[in-house]
Amino acid sequence: MKPTILQSCLLAFVATGANAQSPSSWSYHVNSQGARSIELSGSISTPSGSKSAQIKFVRSTGPKVYWSFDLVIESVSTIKGFTFDDFEGPDSKASGELLILETIGTPKPTRFSFCPAGGYVSQPKDGFNFSALRTGPSNPLLNLVRSASQGKGQLSVRLRDFKNPGVFMQATYDLAGSEQAFTQFLASK
């Protein structure tokens, strides 16, 4: 009997939620064009076991500010049971709200979901990059970053396979101690 989507979500949450990853590797960066980013390296639960992953939030500068989120999963050629091809390129087949970011246990829990179509293979670690880009001073991605900046609770990242809706990759990251990185990231100058 195939598990329902709800059962799969609960199983993935139980498998990763109790073992939220430490915020010790949150880092803040500014590139040569002034774009800011905060990054975290950790792992993600996949159908083939735990794999290295990085999450990154980026804020551009200039007349039109954009906010982006990237999830890069490494060693994707060793992950069986998840169809990465459906997410690749501008003509990808994936549609619907397949990637869900949410803050859990924060003063103002926030959820941001989207379809990360247009993903691409990244090098050098046999990776795959899932992305979202939003503009404007008020958008769901920015609201999620503001919620995470409180340094309480957890950030959950959950990605559902397009062809097999009962298959997920998921990670939960502890936000405790991340306030400084998020504060620098959100600062106006």
mmCIF file of C-alpha atoms in Angstrom:
data_model
loop_
_atom_site.group_PDB
_atom_site.id
_atom_site.type_symbol
_atom_site.label_atom_id
_atom_site.label_comp_id
_atom_site.label_asym_id
_atom_site.label_seq_id
_atom_site.Cartn_x
_atom_site.Cartn_y
_atom_site.Cartn_z
ATOM 1 C CA MET A 1 0.000 0.000 0.000
ATOM 2 C CA LYS A 2 1.412 3.359 -1.048
ATOM 3 C CA PRO A 3 1.582 6.008 1.736
ATOM 4 C CA THR A 4 -0.581 9.104 1.368
ATOM 5 C CA ILE A 5 1.054 12.505 0.926
ATOM 6 C CA LEU A 6 0.163 13.395 4.535
ATOM 7 C CA GLN A 7 1.718 10.158 5.825
ATOM 8 C CA SER A 8 4.882 10.829 3.799
ATOM 9 C CA CYS A 9 5.097 14.393 5.160
ATOM 10 C CA LEU A 10 4.671 13.197 8.737
ATOM 11 C CA LEU A 11 7.260 10.451 8.253
ATOM 12 C CA ALA A 12 9.772 12.916 6.793
ATOM 13 C CA PHE A 13 9.097 15.402 9.594
ATOM 14 C CA VAL A 14 9.540 12.789 12.306
ATOM 15 C CA ALA A 15 12.729 11.527 10.630
ATOM 16 C CA THR A 16 14.341 14.973 10.499
ATOM 17 C CA GLY A 17 12.466 17.211 12.934
ATOM 18 C CA ALA A 18 13.803 15.600 16.081
ATOM 19 C CA ASN A 19 17.334 16.021 14.782
ATOM 20 C CA ALA A 20 17.308 19.667 13.716
ATOM 21 C CA GLN A 21 20.711 20.734 12.525
ATOM 22 C CA SER A 22 22.814 23.220 14.443
ATOM 23 C CA PRO A 23 22.974 26.837 13.221
ATOM 24 C CA SER A 24 26.736 26.972 13.781
ATOM 25 C CA SER A 25 27.501 27.225 10.089
ATOM 26 C CA TRP A 26 25.189 30.153 9.190
ATOM 27 C CA SER A 27 27.418 32.653 7.416
ATOM 28 C CA TYR A 28 26.876 36.148 6.039
ATOM 29 C CA HIS A 29 28.573 37.409 2.843
ATOM 30 C CA VAL A 30 28.592 40.510 0.634
ATOM 31 C CA ASN A 31 29.783 40.125 -2.964
ATOM 32 C CA SER A 32 31.628 42.715 -5.075
ATOM 33 C CA GLN A 33 28.312 44.143 -6.402
ATOM 34 C CA GLY A 34 26.968 44.576 -2.868
ATOM 35 C CA ALA A 35 24.506 41.669 -2.951
ATOM 36 C CA ARG A 36 24.134 40.082 0.472
ATOM 37 C CA SER A 37 23.697 36.421 1.282
ATOM 38 C CA ILE A 38 23.347 34.127 4.244
ATOM 39 C CA GLU A 39 24.236 30.492 3.805
ATOM 40 C CA LEU A 40 24.013 27.286 5.757
ATOM 41 C CA SER A 41 25.671 23.978 4.974
ATOM 42 C CA GLY A 42 24.088 20.864 6.351
ATOM 43 C CA SER A 43 22.372 17.740 5.121
ATOM 44 C CA ILE A 44 19.032 16.707 3.702
ATOM 45 C CA SER A 45 17.135 13.444 4.011
ATOM 46 C CA THR A 46 16.620 11.849 0.566
ATOM 47 C CA PRO A 47 15.141 8.541 -0.650
ATOM 48 C CA SER A 48 18.774 7.284 -0.729
ATOM 49 C CA GLY A 49 19.758 8.502 2.737
ATOM 50 C CA SER A 50 21.290 11.730 4.001
ATOM 51 C CA LYS A 51 23.168 13.943 1.488
ATOM 52 C CA SER A 52 25.086 17.197 1.854
ATOM 53 C CA ALA A 53 23.077 20.315 1.049
ATOM 54 C CA GLN A 54 23.410 24.081 1.182
ATOM 55 C CA ILE A 55 20.682 26.662 1.548
ATOM 56 C CA LYS A 56 21.216 30.285 0.637
ATOM 57 C CA PHE A 57 19.144 33.452 0.815
ATOM 58 C CA VAL A 58 20.317 36.337 -1.422
ATOM 59 C CA ARG A 59 19.337 40.003 -1.412
ATOM 60 C CA SER A 60 20.417 42.185 -4.331
ATOM 61 C CA THR A 61 21.105 45.887 -4.241
ATOM 62 C CA GLY A 62 20.242 48.590 -6.735
ATOM 63 C CA PRO A 63 17.074 50.184 -8.004
ATOM 64 C CA LYS A 64 15.157 46.890 -8.166
ATOM 65 C CA VAL A 65 15.804 44.693 -5.121
ATOM 66 C CA TYR A 66 15.259 40.979 -5.501
ATOM 67 C CA TRP A 67 15.245 38.223 -2.904
ATOM 68 C CA SER A 68 16.157 34.665 -3.784
ATOM 69 C CA PHE A 69 16.417 31.256 -2.208
ATOM 70 C CA ASP A 70 18.657 28.431 -3.392
ATOM 71 C CA LEU A 71 18.771 24.824 -2.275
ATOM 72 C CA VAL A 72 21.762 22.877 -3.614
ATOM 73 C CA ILE A 73 21.798 19.142 -3.017
ATOM 74 C CA GLU A 74 25.090 17.310 -3.599
ATOM 75 C CA SER A 75 25.775 13.836 -5.018
ATOM 76 C CA VAL A 76 22.463 13.729 -6.879
ATOM 77 C CA SER A 77 23.616 10.929 -9.197
ATOM 78 C CA THR A 78 23.575 8.644 -6.138
ATOM 79 C CA ILE A 79 19.982 9.523 -5.198
ATOM 80 C CA LYS A 80 17.529 6.928 -6.492
ATOM 81 C CA GLY A 81 13.770 7.426 -6.486
ATOM 82 C CA PHE A 82 13.691 11.197 -7.062
ATOM 83 C CA THR A 83 13.228 12.584 -10.602
ATOM 84 C CA PHE A 84 15.592 15.563 -10.891
ATOM 85 C CA ASP A 85 15.119 15.771 -14.686
ATOM 86 C CA ASP A 86 11.570 17.075 -14.221
ATOM 87 C CA PHE A 87 12.986 20.201 -12.510
ATOM 88 C CA GLU A 88 15.806 20.940 -14.961
ATOM 89 C CA GLY A 89 15.920 23.833 -17.412
ATOM 90 C CA PRO A 90 13.509 26.507 -18.602
ATOM 91 C CA ASP A 91 11.228 23.883 -20.192
ATOM 92 C CA SER A 92 11.019 21.693 -17.087
ATOM 93 C CA LYS A 93 7.898 19.588 -16.570
ATOM 94 C CA ALA A 94 7.526 20.315 -12.854
ATOM 95 C CA SER A 95 4.602 22.454 -11.733
ATOM 96 C CA GLY A 96 2.759 23.152 -8.510
ATOM 97 C CA GLU A 97 3.979 24.023 -5.041
ATOM 98 C CA LEU A 98 6.654 21.364 -4.754
ATOM 99 C CA LEU A 99 9.199 23.139 -2.537
ATOM 100 C CA ILE A 100 7.991 24.325 0.852
ATOM 101 C CA LEU A 101 9.964 26.504 3.245
ATOM 102 C CA GLU A 102 8.487 27.234 6.619
ATOM 103 C CA THR A 103 9.487 28.522 9.986
ATOM 104 C CA ILE A 104 8.280 26.387 12.874
ATOM 105 C CA GLY A 105 8.078 27.506 16.497
ATOM 106 C CA THR A 106 8.876 31.134 15.675
ATOM 107 C CA PRO A 107 6.941 34.125 17.053
ATOM 108 C CA LYS A 108 5.261 34.445 13.626
ATOM 109 C CA PRO A 109 5.379 31.084 11.778
ATOM 110 C CA THR A 110 5.567 31.661 8.024
ATOM 111 C CA ARG A 111 5.267 29.403 4.991
ATOM 112 C CA PHE A 112 6.571 29.991 1.468
ATOM 113 C CA SER A 113 5.852 27.422 -1.242
ATOM 114 C CA PHE A 114 6.715 27.454 -4.917
ATOM 115 C CA CYS A 115 7.664 25.332 -7.900
ATOM 116 C CA PRO A 116 11.454 25.354 -8.326
ATOM 117 C CA ALA A 117 11.274 24.754 -12.080
ATOM 118 C CA GLY A 118 14.297 25.793 -14.119
ATOM 119 C CA GLY A 119 16.764 24.063 -11.805
ATOM 120 C CA TYR A 120 20.219 23.130 -13.003
ATOM 121 C CA VAL A 121 23.129 20.798 -12.384
ATOM 122 C CA SER A 122 25.835 22.508 -10.370
ATOM 123 C CA GLN A 123 29.490 21.628 -10.146
ATOM 124 C CA PRO A 124 31.888 20.499 -8.791
ATOM 125 C CA LYS A 125 30.075 18.222 -6.327
ATOM 126 C CA ASP A 126 27.508 16.549 -8.625
ATOM 127 C CA GLY A 127 24.898 18.947 -7.268
ATOM 128 C CA PHE A 128 21.484 20.170 -8.324
ATOM 129 C CA ASN A 129 20.275 23.721 -7.656
ATOM 130 C CA PHE A 130 16.612 24.520 -6.903
ATOM 131 C CA SER A 131 15.813 28.271 -6.825
ATOM 132 C CA ALA A 132 13.124 30.873 -6.225
ATOM 133 C CA LEU A 133 13.311 34.591 -6.997
ATOM 134 C CA ARG A 134 10.935 37.293 -5.771
ATOM 135 C CA THR A 135 10.984 41.088 -6.045
ATOM 136 C CA GLY A 136 9.449 43.935 -4.134
ATOM 137 C CA PRO A 137 9.526 45.149 -0.552
ATOM 138 C CA SER A 138 6.722 42.841 0.542
ATOM 139 C CA ASN A 139 6.731 39.269 -0.688
ATOM 140 C CA PRO A 140 6.320 35.794 0.832
ATOM 141 C CA LEU A 141 10.042 34.972 0.668
ATOM 142 C CA LEU A 142 10.984 38.189 2.488
ATOM 143 C CA ASN A 143 8.280 37.478 5.091
ATOM 144 C CA LEU A 144 9.808 34.045 5.680
ATOM 145 C CA VAL A 145 13.305 35.559 6.119
ATOM 146 C CA ARG A 146 11.910 38.069 8.624
ATOM 147 C CA SER A 147 10.290 35.236 10.580
ATOM 148 C CA ALA A 148 13.550 33.232 10.586
ATOM 149 C CA SER A 149 15.513 36.279 11.760
ATOM 150 C CA GLN A 150 14.020 36.021 15.259
ATOM 151 C CA GLY A 151 16.562 33.305 16.103
ATOM 152 C CA LYS A 152 13.909 30.990 17.516
ATOM 153 C CA GLY A 153 12.415 27.791 16.218
ATOM 154 C CA GLN A 154 13.396 25.968 13.073
ATOM 155 C CA LEU A 155 13.521 26.381 9.309
ATOM 156 C CA SER A 156 12.000 23.419 7.479
ATOM 157 C CA VAL A 157 12.827 22.716 3.826
ATOM 158 C CA ARG A 158 10.689 20.090 2.085
ATOM 159 C CA LEU A 159 10.858 19.165 -1.611
ATOM 160 C CA ARG A 160 8.296 16.847 -3.218
ATOM 161 C CA ASP A 161 9.008 14.815 -6.351
ATOM 162 C CA PHE A 162 6.901 15.891 -9.338
ATOM 163 C CA LYS A 163 6.214 12.392 -10.736
ATOM 164 C CA ASN A 164 5.997 10.589 -7.397
ATOM 165 C CA PRO A 165 4.068 12.852 -4.968
ATOM 166 C CA GLY A 166 4.744 10.506 -2.038
ATOM 167 C CA VAL A 167 8.529 10.964 -2.365
ATOM 168 C CA PHE A 168 10.161 13.814 -0.420
ATOM 169 C CA MET A 169 13.531 15.252 0.462
ATOM 170 C CA GLN A 170 13.511 17.191 3.731
ATOM 171 C CA ALA A 171 15.742 18.977 6.229
ATOM 172 C CA THR A 172 15.074 20.942 9.394
ATOM 173 C CA TYR A 173 17.579 23.541 10.572
ATOM 174 C CA ASP A 174 17.675 25.060 14.059
ATOM 175 C CA LEU A 175 17.476 28.886 13.986
ATOM 176 C CA ALA A 176 18.827 29.473 17.502
ATOM 177 C CA GLY A 177 21.882 31.734 17.370
ATOM 178 C CA SER A 178 21.291 32.824 13.757
ATOM 179 C CA GLU A 179 20.067 36.345 14.651
ATOM 180 C CA GLN A 180 23.339 38.134 13.784
ATOM 181 C CA ALA A 181 23.580 36.665 10.274
ATOM 182 C CA PHE A 182 19.922 37.450 9.537
ATOM 183 C CA THR A 183 20.183 40.970 11.030
ATOM 184 C CA GLN A 184 23.160 41.794 8.788
ATOM 185 C CA PHE A 185 21.354 40.297 5.808
ATOM 186 C CA LEU A 186 18.192 42.361 6.365
ATOM 187 C CA ALA A 187 20.004 45.655 7.167
ATOM 188 C CA SER A 188 19.245 48.383 4.643
ATOM 189 C CA LYS A 189 22.867 49.425 4.046
#
